[in-house]
Amino acid sequence: MRASRSGDAWFLALQPGHDLVEAYRGFAREHRVEAAVVLAGIGMLKDPELGFFDGHRYLRTQLRGEHELVALQGNLALLDGEPFAHLHASVAGRDHVARGGHLFSGLVHVTHEGAVRVLEGVRLERARDAATGLALLPWA
Amino acid sequence: MRASRSGDAWFLALQPGHDLVEAYRGFAREHRVEAAVVLAGIGMLKDPELGFFDGHRYLRTQLRGEHELVALQGNLALLDGEPFAHLHASVAGRDHVARGGHLFSGLVHVTHEGAVRVLEGVRLERARDAATGLALLPWA
Amino acid sequence: MRASRSGDAWFLALQPGHDLVEAYRGFAREHRVEAAVVLAGIGMLKDPELGFFDGHRYLRTQLRGEHELVALQGNLALLDGEPFAHLHASVAGRDHVARGGHLFSGLVHVTHEGAVRVLEGVRLERARDAATGLALLPWA
């Protein structure tokens, strides 16, 4: 990964083969980013695993093969003091039909070009929600 | 809503049950934000209402049930001195198929995690366009 | 195009009829932007041409007619000293079904409202990759 900094923003260029979610988590760990917004992420993903939360658990589907990564949004926060990357992705195969949801995993294919904005002074600390089991951010 | 500021950016965490479009408009009103870009918005939406503008009017469809909010983009501007949130959203149900368009409404489900960037010094004032009836921003 | 600056961000309002990709490239040229992230882009597109890279070449499909532009992400960089706009788009027609991929072209319809963040001090220089023929950014 090449991570280039410009003030409170970082541009990330990732090489093929790395898991995208793990790469964002690793970026946060290496550069001690505790709160950030994922501004954009394009390129391609292989075998992306998407999730839909049904109220009790995630229904997961691993899409097979290569997909254009159409859009990536989310944030970097902390859970139990460790970096946590919450990412939603939209992907499209050769028929261009877009599929999307919570991104569990996906291997960078050809390239990944992303960007994050660090939120200096903001605490984004997740905690397990008893009702859903999800790691949520406080809204109050 | 918890709105956390970091320079010219705000991170927004919204609780379930609130209408997303109204929440962004309310954020703009409360914090006197007159020009901003919506950088990202993830989480889930219930019963999102999407629009497609056919040149004369919006064709609206309210999707039933819970959907992952895959991506949210848009801006906060003014119309007749009042905050105006122009949002486009991409959502996906349990089949992961993405649907998108102009977002008229949608209830936050489980959580919403968004971010905006304020555009200090920029005037974003919409005006009704005679040809379409839409509240457009000047491009000249 | 009206391009309004706020620090390291620009808000772009485009009039109908212009090609979106060419407009972003023209923006970069006119304002000497050599490295930037495309933060958001909404409005509508006519006849957007989407691409899926199959490992050897792009499979291109031109979608006919007007589409809501649901999301736009990407970046502005340099290739051989000239501005290069790498954009991925998600669009939806009147059935709201989202299609997406690499955006080759598309005419602004009704309006386009976008924003970019300039990455001061970052060099984004693309080079032709021998294996794929693509203009990639270095990741090492």
CSV table of C-alpha atoms in Angstrom, one decimal, chain A residues 10-85:
chain,number,residue,atom,x,y,z
A,10,TRP,CA,-4.9,10.3,3.0
A,11,PHE,CA,-4.8,8.8,-0.5
A,12,LEU,CA,-4.4,5.1,-0.6
A,13,ALA,CA,-3.2,3.0,-3.5
A,14,LEU,CA,-3.4,-0.8,-2.9
A,15,GLN,CA,-1.9,-3.6,-4.8
A,16,PRO,CA,-3.8,-6.7,-5.9
A,17,GLY,CA,-4.3,-9.6,-3.6
A,18,HIS,CA,-4.8,-7.9,-0.3
A,19,ASP,CA,-8.1,-8.0,1.5
A,20,LEU,CA,-9.7,-4.6,1.3
A,21,VAL,CA,-11.3,-4.5,4.8
A,22,GLU,CA,-8.1,-5.8,6.4
A,23,ALA,CA,-6.1,-3.2,4.5
A,24,TYR,CA,-8.1,-0.3,5.8
A,25,ARG,CA,-7.9,-1.7,9.3
A,26,GLY,CA,-4.1,-2.1,8.8
A,27,PHE,CA,-3.8,1.5,7.6
A,28,ALA,CA,-5.6,2.8,10.7
A,29,ARG,CA,-3.3,0.7,12.9
A,30,GLU,CA,-0.1,1.8,11.2
A,31,HIS,CA,-0.9,5.5,11.1
A,32,ARG,CA,-2.8,5.5,14.4
A,33,VAL,CA,-6.0,6.8,12.8
A,34,GLU,CA,-8.8,6.4,15.4
A,35,ALA,CA,-11.5,8.4,13.7
A,36,ALA,CA,-11.9,8.9,9.9
A,37,VAL,CA,-14.4,8.9,7.1
A,38,VAL,CA,-13.8,6.8,4.0
A,39,LEU,CA,-14.4,9.3,1.2
A,40,ALA,CA,-14.1,7.1,-1.8
A,41,GLY,CA,-12.8,3.8,-3.1
A,42,ILE,CA,-12.7,2.5,-6.6
A,43,GLY,CA,-10.9,-0.2,-8.6
A,44,MET,CA,-11.9,-3.8,-8.6
A,45,LEU,CA,-12.6,-6.5,-6.0
A,46,LYS,CA,-12.4,-10.3,-6.3
A,47,ASP,CA,-15.0,-12.5,-4.5
A,48,PRO,CA,-16.5,-9.6,-2.4
A,49,GLU,CA,-18.6,-10.8,0.5
A,50,LEU,CA,-21.6,-8.7,1.1
A,51,GLY,CA,-23.9,-8.6,4.1
A,52,PHE,CA,-27.5,-7.7,4.9
A,53,PHE,CA,-28.5,-7.4,8.5
A,54,ASP,CA,-31.9,-9.0,9.1
A,55,GLY,CA,-32.3,-7.7,12.6
A,56,HIS,CA,-30.6,-10.8,14.3
A,57,ARG,CA,-27.7,-11.7,12.1
A,58,TYR,CA,-26.0,-10.9,8.8
A,59,LEU,CA,-27.1,-12.8,5.7
A,60,ARG,CA,-23.8,-13.1,3.9
A,61,THR,CA,-23.2,-13.7,0.2
A,62,GLN,CA,-19.9,-14.1,-1.4
A,63,LEU,CA,-20.1,-13.0,-5.0
A,64,ARG,CA,-17.8,-15.0,-7.2
A,65,GLY,CA,-15.2,-13.6,-9.5
A,66,GLU,CA,-14.0,-10.1,-10.4
A,67,HIS,CA,-16.2,-7.0,-9.9
A,68,GLU,CA,-15.8,-3.3,-10.5
A,69,LEU,CA,-15.8,-1.5,-7.1
A,70,VAL,CA,-18.3,1.2,-7.9
A,71,ALA,CA,-18.4,3.0,-4.6
A,72,LEU,CA,-17.0,2.6,-1.1
A,73,GLN,CA,-18.2,4.5,2.0
A,74,GLY,CA,-17.8,4.1,5.7
A,75,ASN,CA,-15.6,5.0,8.6
A,76,LEU,CA,-12.7,4.0,10.7
A,77,ALA,CA,-13.3,3.9,14.4
A,78,LEU,CA,-12.3,1.9,17.6
A,79,LEU,CA,-13.8,-1.2,19.2
A,80,ASP,CA,-12.2,-2.2,22.5
A,81,GLY,CA,-9.2,0.0,21.6
A,82,GLU,CA,-8.6,-1.7,18.3
A,83,PRO,CA,-9.1,-0.2,14.8
A,84,PHE,CA,-12.5,-1.1,13.3
A,85,ALA,CA,-13.4,-0.5,9.6
